[in-house]
Coordinates of C-alpha atoms in Angstrom, one line a residue:
Chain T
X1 CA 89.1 -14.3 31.4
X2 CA 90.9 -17.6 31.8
X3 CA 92.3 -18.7 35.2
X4 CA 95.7 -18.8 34.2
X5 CA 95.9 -15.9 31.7
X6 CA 98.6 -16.7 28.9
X7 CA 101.2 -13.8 28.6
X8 CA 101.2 -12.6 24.5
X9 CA 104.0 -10.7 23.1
X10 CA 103.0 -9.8 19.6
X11 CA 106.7 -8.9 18.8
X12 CA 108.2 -12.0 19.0
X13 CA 104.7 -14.0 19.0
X14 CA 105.4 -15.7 21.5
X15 CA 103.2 -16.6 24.5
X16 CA 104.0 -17.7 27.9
X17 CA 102.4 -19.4 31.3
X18 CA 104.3 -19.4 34.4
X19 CA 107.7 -19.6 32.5
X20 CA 106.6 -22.1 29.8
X21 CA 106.4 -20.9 25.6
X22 CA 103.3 -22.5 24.7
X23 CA 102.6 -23.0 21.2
X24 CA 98.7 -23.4 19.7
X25 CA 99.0 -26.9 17.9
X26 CA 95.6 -29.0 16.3
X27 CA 95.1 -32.7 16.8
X28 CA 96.6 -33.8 13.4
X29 CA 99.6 -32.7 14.3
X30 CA 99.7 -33.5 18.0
X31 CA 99.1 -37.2 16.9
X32 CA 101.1 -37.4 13.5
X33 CA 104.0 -36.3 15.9
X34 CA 102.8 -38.8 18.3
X35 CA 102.9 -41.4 15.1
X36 CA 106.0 -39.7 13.6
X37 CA 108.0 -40.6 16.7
X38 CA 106.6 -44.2 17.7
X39 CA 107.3 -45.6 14.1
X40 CA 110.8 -44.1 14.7
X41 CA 111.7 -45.8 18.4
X42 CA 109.1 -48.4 18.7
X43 CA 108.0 -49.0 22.3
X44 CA 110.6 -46.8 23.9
X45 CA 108.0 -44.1 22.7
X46 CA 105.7 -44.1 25.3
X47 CA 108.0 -43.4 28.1
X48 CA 109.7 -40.1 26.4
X49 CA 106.4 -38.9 25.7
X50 CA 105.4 -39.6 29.6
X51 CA 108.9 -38.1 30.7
X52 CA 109.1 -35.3 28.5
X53 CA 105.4 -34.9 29.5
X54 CA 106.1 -34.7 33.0
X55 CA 109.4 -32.5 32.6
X56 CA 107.4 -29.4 30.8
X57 CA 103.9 -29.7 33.2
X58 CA 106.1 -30.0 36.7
X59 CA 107.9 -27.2 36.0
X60 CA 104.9 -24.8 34.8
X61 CA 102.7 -26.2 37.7
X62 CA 105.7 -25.3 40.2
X63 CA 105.2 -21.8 39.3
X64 CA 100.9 -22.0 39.4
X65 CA 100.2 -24.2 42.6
X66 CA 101.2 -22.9 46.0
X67 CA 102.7 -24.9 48.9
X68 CA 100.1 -23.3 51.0
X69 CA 96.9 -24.1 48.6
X70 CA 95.1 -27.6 50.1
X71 CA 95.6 -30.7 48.4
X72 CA 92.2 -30.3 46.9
X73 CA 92.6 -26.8 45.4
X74 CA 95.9 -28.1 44.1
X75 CA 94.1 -30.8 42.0
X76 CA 91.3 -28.2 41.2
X77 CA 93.7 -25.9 39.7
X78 CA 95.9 -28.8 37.9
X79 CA 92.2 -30.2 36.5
X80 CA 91.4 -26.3 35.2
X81 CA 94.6 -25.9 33.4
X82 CA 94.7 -28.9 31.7
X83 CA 91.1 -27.9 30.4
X84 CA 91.8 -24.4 29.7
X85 CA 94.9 -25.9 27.8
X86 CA 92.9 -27.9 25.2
X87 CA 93.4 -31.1 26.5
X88 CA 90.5 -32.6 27.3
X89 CA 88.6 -33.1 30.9
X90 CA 89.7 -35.4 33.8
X91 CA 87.6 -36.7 36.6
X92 CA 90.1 -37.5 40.0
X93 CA 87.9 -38.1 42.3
X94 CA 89.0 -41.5 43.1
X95 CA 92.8 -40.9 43.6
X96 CA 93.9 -40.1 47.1
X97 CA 98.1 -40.0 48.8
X98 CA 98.2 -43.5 48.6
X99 CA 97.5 -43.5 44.6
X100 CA 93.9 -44.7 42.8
X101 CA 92.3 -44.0 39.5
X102 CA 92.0 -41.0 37.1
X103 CA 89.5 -41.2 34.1
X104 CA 88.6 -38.8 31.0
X105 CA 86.0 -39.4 28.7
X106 CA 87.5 -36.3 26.7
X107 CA 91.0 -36.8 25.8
X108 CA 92.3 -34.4 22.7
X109 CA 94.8 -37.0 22.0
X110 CA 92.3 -40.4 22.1
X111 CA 89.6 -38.2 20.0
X112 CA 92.3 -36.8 18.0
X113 CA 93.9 -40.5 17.3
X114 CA 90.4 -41.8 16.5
X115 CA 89.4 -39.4 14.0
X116 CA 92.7 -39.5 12.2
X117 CA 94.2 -43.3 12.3
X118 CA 91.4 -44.9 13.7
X119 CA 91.4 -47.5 16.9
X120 CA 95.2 -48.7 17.8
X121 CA 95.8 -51.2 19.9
X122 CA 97.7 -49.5 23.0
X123 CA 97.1 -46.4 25.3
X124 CA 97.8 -42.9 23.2
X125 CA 97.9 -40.5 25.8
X126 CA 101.0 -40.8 27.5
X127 CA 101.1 -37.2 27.5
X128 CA 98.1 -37.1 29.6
X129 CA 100.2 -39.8 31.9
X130 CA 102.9 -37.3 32.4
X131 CA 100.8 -34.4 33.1
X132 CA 98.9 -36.3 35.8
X133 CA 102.1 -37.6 37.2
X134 CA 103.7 -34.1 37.8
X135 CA 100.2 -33.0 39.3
X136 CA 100.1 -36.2 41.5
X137 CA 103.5 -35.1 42.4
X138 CA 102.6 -31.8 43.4
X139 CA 99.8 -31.8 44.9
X140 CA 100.9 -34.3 47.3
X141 CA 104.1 -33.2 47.6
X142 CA 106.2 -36.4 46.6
X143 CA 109.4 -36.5 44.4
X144 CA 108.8 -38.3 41.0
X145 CA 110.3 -41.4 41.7
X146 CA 107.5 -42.0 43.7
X147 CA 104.5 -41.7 41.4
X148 CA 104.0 -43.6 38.3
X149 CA 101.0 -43.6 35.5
X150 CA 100.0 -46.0 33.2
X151 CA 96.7 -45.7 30.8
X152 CA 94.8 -48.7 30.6
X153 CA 91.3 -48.3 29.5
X154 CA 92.0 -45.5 26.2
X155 CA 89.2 -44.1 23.6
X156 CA 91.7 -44.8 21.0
X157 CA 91.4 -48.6 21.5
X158 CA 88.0 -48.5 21.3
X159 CA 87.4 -48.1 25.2
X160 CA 84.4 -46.0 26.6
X161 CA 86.6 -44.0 28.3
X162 CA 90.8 -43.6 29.2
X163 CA 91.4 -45.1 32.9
X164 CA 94.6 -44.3 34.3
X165 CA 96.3 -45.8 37.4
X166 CA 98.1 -43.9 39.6
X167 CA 100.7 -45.7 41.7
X168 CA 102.3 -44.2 44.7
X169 CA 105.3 -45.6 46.5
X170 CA 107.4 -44.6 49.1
X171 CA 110.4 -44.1 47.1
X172 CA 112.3 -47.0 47.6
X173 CA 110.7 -49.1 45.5
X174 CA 110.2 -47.5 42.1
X175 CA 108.5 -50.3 40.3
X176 CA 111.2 -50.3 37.7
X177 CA 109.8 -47.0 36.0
Chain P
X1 CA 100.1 -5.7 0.0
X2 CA 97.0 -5.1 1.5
X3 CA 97.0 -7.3 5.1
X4 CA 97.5 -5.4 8.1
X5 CA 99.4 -7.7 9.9
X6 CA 99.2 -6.2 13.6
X7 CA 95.6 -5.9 13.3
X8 CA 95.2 -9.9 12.1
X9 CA 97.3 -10.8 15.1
X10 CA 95.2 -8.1 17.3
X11 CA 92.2 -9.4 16.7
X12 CA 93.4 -13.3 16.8
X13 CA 95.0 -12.4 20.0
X14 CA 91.6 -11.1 21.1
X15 CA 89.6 -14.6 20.9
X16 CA 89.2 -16.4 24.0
X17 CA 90.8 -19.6 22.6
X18 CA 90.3 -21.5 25.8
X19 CA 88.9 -24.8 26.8
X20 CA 85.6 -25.3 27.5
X21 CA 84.5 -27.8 30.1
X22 CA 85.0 -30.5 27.7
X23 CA 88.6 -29.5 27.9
X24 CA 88.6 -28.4 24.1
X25 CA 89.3 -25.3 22.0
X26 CA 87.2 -25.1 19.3
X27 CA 88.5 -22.2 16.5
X28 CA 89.1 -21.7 12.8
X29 CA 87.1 -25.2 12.5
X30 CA 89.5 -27.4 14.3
X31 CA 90.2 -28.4 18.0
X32 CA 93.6 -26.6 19.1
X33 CA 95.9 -27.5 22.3
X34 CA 98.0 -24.7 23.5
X35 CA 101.2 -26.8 24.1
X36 CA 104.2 -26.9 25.6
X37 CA 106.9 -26.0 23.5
X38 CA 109.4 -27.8 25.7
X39 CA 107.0 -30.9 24.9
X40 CA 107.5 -31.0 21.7
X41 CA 111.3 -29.5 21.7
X42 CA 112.3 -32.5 23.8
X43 CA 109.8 -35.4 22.5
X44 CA 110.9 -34.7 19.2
X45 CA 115.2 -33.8 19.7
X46 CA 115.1 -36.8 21.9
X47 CA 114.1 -39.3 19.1
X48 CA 115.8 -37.7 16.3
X49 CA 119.5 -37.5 18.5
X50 CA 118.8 -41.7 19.1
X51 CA 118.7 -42.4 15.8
X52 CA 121.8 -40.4 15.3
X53 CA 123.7 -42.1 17.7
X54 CA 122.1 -45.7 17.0
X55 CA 120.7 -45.8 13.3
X56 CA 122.5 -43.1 11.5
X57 CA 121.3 -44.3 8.2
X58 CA 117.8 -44.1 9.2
X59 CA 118.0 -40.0 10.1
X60 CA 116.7 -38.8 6.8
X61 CA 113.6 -41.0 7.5
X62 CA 112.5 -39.7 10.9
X63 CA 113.4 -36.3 10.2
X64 CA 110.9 -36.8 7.0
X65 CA 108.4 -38.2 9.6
X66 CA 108.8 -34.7 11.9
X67 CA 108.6 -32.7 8.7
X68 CA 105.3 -34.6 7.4
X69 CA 104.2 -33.7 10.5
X70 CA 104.7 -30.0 10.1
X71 CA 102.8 -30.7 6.5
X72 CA 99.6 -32.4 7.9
X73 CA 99.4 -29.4 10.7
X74 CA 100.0 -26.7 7.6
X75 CA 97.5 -28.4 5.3
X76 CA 94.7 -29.2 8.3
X77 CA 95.6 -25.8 10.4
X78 CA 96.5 -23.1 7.6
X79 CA 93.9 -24.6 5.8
X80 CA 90.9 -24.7 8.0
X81 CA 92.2 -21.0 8.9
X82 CA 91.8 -20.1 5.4
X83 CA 88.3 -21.8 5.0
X84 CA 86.9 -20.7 8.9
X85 CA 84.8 -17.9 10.0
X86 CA 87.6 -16.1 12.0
X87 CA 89.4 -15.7 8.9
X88 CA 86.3 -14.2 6.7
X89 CA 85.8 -11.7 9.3
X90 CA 89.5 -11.0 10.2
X91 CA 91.7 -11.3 6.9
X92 CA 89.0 -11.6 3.8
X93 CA 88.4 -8.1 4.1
X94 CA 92.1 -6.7 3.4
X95 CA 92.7 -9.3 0.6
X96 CA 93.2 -7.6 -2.9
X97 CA 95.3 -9.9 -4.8
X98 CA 95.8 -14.0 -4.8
X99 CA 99.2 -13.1 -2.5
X100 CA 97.5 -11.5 -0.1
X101 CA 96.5 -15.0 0.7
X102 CA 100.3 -15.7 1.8
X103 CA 100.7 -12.5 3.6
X104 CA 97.2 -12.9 5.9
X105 CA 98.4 -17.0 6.6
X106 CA 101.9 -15.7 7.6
X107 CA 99.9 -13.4 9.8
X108 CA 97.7 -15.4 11.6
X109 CA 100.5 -17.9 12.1
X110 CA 102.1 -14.9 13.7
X111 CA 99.5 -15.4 16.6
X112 CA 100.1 -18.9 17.1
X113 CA 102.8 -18.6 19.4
X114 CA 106.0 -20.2 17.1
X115 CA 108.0 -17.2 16.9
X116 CA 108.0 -14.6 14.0
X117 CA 107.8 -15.5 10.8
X118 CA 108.0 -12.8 8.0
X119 CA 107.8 -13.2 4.2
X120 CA 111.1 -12.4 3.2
X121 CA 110.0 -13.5 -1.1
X122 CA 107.5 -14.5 -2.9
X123 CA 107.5 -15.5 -6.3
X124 CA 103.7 -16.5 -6.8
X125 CA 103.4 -20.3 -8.1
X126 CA 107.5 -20.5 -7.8
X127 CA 109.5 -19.9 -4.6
X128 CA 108.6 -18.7 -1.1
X129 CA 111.2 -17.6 1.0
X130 CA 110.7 -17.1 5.1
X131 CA 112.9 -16.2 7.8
X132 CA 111.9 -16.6 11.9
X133 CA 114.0 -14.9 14.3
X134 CA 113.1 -16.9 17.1
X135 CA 111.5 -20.4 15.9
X136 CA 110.5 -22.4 19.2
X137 CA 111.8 -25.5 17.6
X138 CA 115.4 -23.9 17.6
X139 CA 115.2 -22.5 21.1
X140 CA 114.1 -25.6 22.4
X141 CA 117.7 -27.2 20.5
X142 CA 119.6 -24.3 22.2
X143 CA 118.6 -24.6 25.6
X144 CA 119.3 -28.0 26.1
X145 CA 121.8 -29.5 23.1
X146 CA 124.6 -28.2 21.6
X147 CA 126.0 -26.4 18.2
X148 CA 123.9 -28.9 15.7
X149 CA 125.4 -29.9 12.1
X150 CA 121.4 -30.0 10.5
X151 CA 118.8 -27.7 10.9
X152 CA 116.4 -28.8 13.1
X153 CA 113.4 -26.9 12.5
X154 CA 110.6 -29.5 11.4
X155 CA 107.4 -27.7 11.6
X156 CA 108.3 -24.8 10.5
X157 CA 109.7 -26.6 7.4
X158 CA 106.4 -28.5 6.7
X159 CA 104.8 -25.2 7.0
X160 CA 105.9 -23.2 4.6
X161 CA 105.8 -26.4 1.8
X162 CA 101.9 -25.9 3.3
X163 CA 101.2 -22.5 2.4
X164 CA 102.5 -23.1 -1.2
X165 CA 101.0 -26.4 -1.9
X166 CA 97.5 -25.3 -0.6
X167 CA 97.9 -22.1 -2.6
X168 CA 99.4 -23.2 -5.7
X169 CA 99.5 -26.6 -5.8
X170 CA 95.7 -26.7 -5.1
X171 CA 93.9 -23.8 -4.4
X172 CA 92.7 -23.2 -0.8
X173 CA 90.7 -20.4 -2.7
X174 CA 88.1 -22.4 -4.4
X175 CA 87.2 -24.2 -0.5
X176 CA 87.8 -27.8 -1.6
X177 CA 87.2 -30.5 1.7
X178 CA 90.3 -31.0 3.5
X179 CA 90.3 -34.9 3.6
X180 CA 93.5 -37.0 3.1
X181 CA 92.6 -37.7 -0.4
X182 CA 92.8 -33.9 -1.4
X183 CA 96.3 -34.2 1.6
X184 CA 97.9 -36.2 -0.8
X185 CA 97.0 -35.0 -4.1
X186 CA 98.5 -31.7 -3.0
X187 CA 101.8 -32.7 -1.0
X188 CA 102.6 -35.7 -2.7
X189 CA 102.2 -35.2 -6.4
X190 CA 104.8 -34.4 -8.9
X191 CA 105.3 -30.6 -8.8
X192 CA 104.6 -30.2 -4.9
X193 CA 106.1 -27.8 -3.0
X194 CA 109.1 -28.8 -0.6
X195 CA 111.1 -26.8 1.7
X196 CA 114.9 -26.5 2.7
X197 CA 116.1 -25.1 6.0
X198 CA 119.4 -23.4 4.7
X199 CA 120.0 -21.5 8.3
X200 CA 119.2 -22.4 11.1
X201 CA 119.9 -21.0 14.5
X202 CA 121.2 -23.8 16.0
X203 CA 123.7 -24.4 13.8
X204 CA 124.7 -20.9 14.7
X205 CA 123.1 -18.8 12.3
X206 CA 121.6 -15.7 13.4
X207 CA 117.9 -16.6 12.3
X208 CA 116.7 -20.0 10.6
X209 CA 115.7 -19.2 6.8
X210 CA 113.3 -21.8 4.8
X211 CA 113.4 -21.7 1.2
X212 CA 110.1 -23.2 -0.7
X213 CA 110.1 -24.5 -4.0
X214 CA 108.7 -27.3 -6.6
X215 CA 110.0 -31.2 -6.4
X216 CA 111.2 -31.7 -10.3
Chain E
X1 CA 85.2 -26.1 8.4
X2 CA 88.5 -28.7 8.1
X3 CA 87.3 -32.0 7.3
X4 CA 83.8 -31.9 8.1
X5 CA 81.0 -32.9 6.1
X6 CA 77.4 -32.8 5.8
X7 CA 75.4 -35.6 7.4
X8 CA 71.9 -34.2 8.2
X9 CA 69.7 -31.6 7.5
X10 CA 66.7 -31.1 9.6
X11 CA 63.8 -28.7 9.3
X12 CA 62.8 -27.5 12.3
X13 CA 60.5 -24.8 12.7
X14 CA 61.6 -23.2 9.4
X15 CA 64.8 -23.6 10.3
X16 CA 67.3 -25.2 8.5
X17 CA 69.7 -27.1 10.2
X18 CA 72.9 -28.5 9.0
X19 CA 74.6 -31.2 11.2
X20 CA 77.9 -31.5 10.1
X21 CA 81.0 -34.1 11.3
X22 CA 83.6 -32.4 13.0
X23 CA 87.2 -32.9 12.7
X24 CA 86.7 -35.4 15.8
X25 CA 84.3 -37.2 13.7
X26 CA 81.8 -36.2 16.3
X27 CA 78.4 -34.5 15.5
X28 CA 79.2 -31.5 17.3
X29 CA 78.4 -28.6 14.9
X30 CA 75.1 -27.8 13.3
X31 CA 75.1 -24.5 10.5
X32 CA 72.3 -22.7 10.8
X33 CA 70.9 -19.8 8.2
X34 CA 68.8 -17.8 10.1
X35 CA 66.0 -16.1 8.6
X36 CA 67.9 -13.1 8.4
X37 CA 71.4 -11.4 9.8
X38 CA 72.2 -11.2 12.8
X39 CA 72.8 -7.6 14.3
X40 CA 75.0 -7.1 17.6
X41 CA 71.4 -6.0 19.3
X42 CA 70.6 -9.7 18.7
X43 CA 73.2 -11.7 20.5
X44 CA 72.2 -9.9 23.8
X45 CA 69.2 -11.9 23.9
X46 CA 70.6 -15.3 24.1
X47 CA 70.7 -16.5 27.9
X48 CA 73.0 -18.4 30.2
X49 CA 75.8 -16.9 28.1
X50 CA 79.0 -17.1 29.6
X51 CA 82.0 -15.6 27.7
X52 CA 80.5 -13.0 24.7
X53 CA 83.1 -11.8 22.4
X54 CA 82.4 -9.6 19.5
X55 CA 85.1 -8.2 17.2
X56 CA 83.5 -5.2 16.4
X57 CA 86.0 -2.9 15.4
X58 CA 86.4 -5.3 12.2
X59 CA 84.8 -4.9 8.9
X60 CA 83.1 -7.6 8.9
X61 CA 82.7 -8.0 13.1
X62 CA 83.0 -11.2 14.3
X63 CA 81.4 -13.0 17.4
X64 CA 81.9 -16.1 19.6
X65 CA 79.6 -16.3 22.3
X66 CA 80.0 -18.9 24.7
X67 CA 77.0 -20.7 26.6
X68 CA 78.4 -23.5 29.4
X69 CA 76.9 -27.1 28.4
X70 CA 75.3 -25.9 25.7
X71 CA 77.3 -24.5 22.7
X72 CA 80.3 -22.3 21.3
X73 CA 77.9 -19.7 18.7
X74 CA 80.6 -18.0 16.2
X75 CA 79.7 -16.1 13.1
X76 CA 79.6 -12.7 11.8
X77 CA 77.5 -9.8 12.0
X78 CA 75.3 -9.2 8.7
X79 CA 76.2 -12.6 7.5
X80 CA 73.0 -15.1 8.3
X81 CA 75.4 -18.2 8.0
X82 CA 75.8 -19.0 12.0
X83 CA 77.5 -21.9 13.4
X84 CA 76.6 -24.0 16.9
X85 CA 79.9 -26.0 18.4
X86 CA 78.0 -28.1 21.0
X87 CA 79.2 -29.7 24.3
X88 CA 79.7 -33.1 24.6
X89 CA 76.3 -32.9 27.2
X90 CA 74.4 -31.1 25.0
X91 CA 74.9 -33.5 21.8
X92 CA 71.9 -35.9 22.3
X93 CA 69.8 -32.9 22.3
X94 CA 71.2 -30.5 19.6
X95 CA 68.3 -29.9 17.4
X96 CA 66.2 -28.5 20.5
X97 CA 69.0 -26.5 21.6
X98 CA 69.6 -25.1 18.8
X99 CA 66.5 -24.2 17.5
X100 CA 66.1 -22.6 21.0
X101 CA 68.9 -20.5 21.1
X102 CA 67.7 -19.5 17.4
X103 CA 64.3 -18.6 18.7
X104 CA 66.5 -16.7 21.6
X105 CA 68.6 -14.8 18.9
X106 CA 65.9 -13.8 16.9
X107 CA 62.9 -13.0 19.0
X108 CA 61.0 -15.8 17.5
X109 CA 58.1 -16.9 19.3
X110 CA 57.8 -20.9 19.5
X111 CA 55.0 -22.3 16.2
X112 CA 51.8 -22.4 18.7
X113 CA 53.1 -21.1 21.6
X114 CA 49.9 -18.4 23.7
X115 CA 50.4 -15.1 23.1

């Protein structure tokens, strides 16, 4: 039984999680989309992959975490789905209110990139970026102006593992993000 | 036509396709994601409505990209379907003719999650016509953009070029390796199947149709 | 299996066993064929399984048992072609867990193991 059971209706096949549709989809097409789009608008890519990213996961978690749940169950829940998802593992042990360090040394998208294009030269998973931003968001309860999430180790370049920083403000100064 | 649809779609439904604590789904030989929709609704609508605004000349080009896309998920995804265990315990059984093949595809992609497809024509080797009532792709335009002049349904469109070119243009049957080499002697050979959206929801149709045939 | 191909094929205890490259270009899967078939009585030997599912109802019934940082086990029942999706933990020891969960499977008693 998964810990966030997805809702199947074999009528319209079409399967839903805490008001999402969520859609089965393999690596080659996660990152030949991923590809597909970057060729198309060059380095304004990454940040509507992280936005869009950030849209669909804050809005699903919304419905999954509750207000009442401690900041570490929140994380523990956010870390589960994103597993139960397909989309790799996270470790967050060193991230705390005031921002710090996520790493994965299982990413679908880095693996997926790697197998398929071969080592790039910049960060792939800016969808991983987003999700962790709308966690980061929720579990500490902060609006997203305030949290930003930039990949700077990735598998894809050739990295041991994908090391993202998570940046915390106190809203007023956004960083330019 | 021998494929009992609801029971392909039962017993897909019934695998635990879940991560494990690697965070992966392994099933029918590949590693899935179970996605957001919205993800790839907005990711995708997003860059293909900037280069309408901005680049207009180049539109043909990225929706190419989206729809190549939808070919490389068809060839890697229907494919490994058609060559994985799940499939020779599930569908193999209820196939008695080569078009059967067509019919259990259409049926396991009717577990997947992208709305429902059904098999509106096939003439075997020729023409494959599919309608889906409720393709994510075009929800995700409704919900957020308004009355389009294109279709917009780019996977979908790859994906039915994929079922004929892995069927008739190869021949999934005879379990050849799915490596780009094989990708590209199948989808981009004189003779390979492409496919035209001629409805589409969001251009107000009441379901999106997808006609398949042969490049000249 | 999409993409993969052959890369080793070790002999272990009379056991053949096929590592093959996954579509990650990892060395995650190994293809066993076992001695002989395995029948649903079978797969309720394995240990430390975590999530068992077996098709049954099907006509050629089809299981995925699922053993936490070991392996994903799929195949189908009557057919002796199994296949082993490993963790990423288990990797550097995939032959040995393997041929275990083999030995598990089919009641086989380890080549000079007492009695």
């Amino acid at each position: 039984m998964a810990d966030f059971p997805v809702q199947f209706n074999p009528a319209l096949n079409q399967a839903r999680l805490a008001g999402s549709n969520m859609v089965f989809h393999c690596h080659y097409y996660n990152c030949a989309v991923h590809k597909a789009i970057e060729e198309t608008l060059g380095d304004q890519a990454t940040g509507l992959f992280r936005e869009t990213a950030a849209a669909a996961v804050r809005s699903q978690l919304r419905h999954l975490i509750d207000t009442h749940d401690a900041v570490i169950t929140r994380f523990s829940k956010g870390r589960t789905l994103f597993q139960q998802l397909g989309f790799g593992s996270f470790d967050a042990q060193q991230l705390t209110s005031a921002g710090g360090v996520v790493v994965s040394n299982s990413s679908h998208y880095a693996l997926g990139w790697l197998s398929q294009y071969g080592i790039r030269e910049t960060p792939v998973c800016q969808f991983i970026e987003g999700y962790l931003k709308a966690l980061v968001e929720i579990a500490y309860g902060l609006a997203p102006e305030q949290v930003a999430v930039r990949e700077t180790d990735c598998m894809a370049k050739g990295d041991a593992n994908c090391r993202f920083v998570v940046e915390v403000s106190d809203g007023e100064d956004t960083h330019g993000h | 036509m021998a494929i009992d649809e609801n029971a392909v779609v039962a017993a897909c439904s019934h695998l635990p396709l879940i991560g494990n604590e690697d965070g992966l789904i392994p099933a029918f030989g590949l590693y899935l994601t179970r996605h957001y929709a919205d993800f790839y609704n907005r990711s995708s609508f997003e860059a293909v409505r900037q280069v309408e605004q901005y680049r207009p000349e180049a539109i043909l080009q990225t929706e190419a990209g989206l729809i190549e896309a939808g070919m490389l998920c068809a060839f890697y995804t229907f494919g490994g379907i058609m060559l994985s265990q799940e499939w020779e315990a599930v569908v193999t059984p209820m196939i008695e003719s080569d078009d059967d093949w067509v019919y259990g595809v259409i049926a396991v992609v009717n577990s997947l999650g992208w709305g429902k497809w059904r098999l509106e024509q096939l003439i075997p080797g020729e023409r494959l016509e599919i309608s889906i009532a409720n393709s994510y792709e075009s929800a995700g335009w409704i919900g957020h953009y308004p009355r389009s002049q294109r279709p917009r349904c780019y996977l979908a469109q790859g994906g039915c070029a994929g079922i004929m070119n892995l069927l008739y243009q190869g021949d999934i049957r005879q379990a050849p390796a799915l490596n780009p080499d094989y990708f590209q002697e199948i989808f981009h050979s004189p003779g390979s199947f492409r496919c035209q959206e001629i409805a589409c929801r969001t251009m107000g149709d009441d379901m999106c149709r997808f006609v398949t045939t042969r490049t000249l | 299996m999409t993409s993969t191909r052959e890369v080793a094929c070790l002999h272990l205890e009379n056991l053949e066993l096929v590592m093959v490259v996954d579509c990650f270009g990892d060395h995650r899967i190994v293809e066993v064929n076992l001695p002989h078939p395995p029948e649903i009585a079978d797969l309720k030997r394995l240990t430390d399984v975590g999530r068992q599912t077996i098709l049954s109802d099907l006509p050629r019934p089809f299981f995925r048992i699922d053993c936490p940082g070991r392996f994903l086990l799929t195949g189908i029942i009557g057919d002796p072609k199994v296949r082993f999706t490993l963790r990423q933990a288990a990797l550097t020891k995939a032959p040995k867990i393997v041929s275990q969960a083999v030995r598990e499977l089919l009641n086989l008693k380890r080549k000079g193991a007492k009695r």
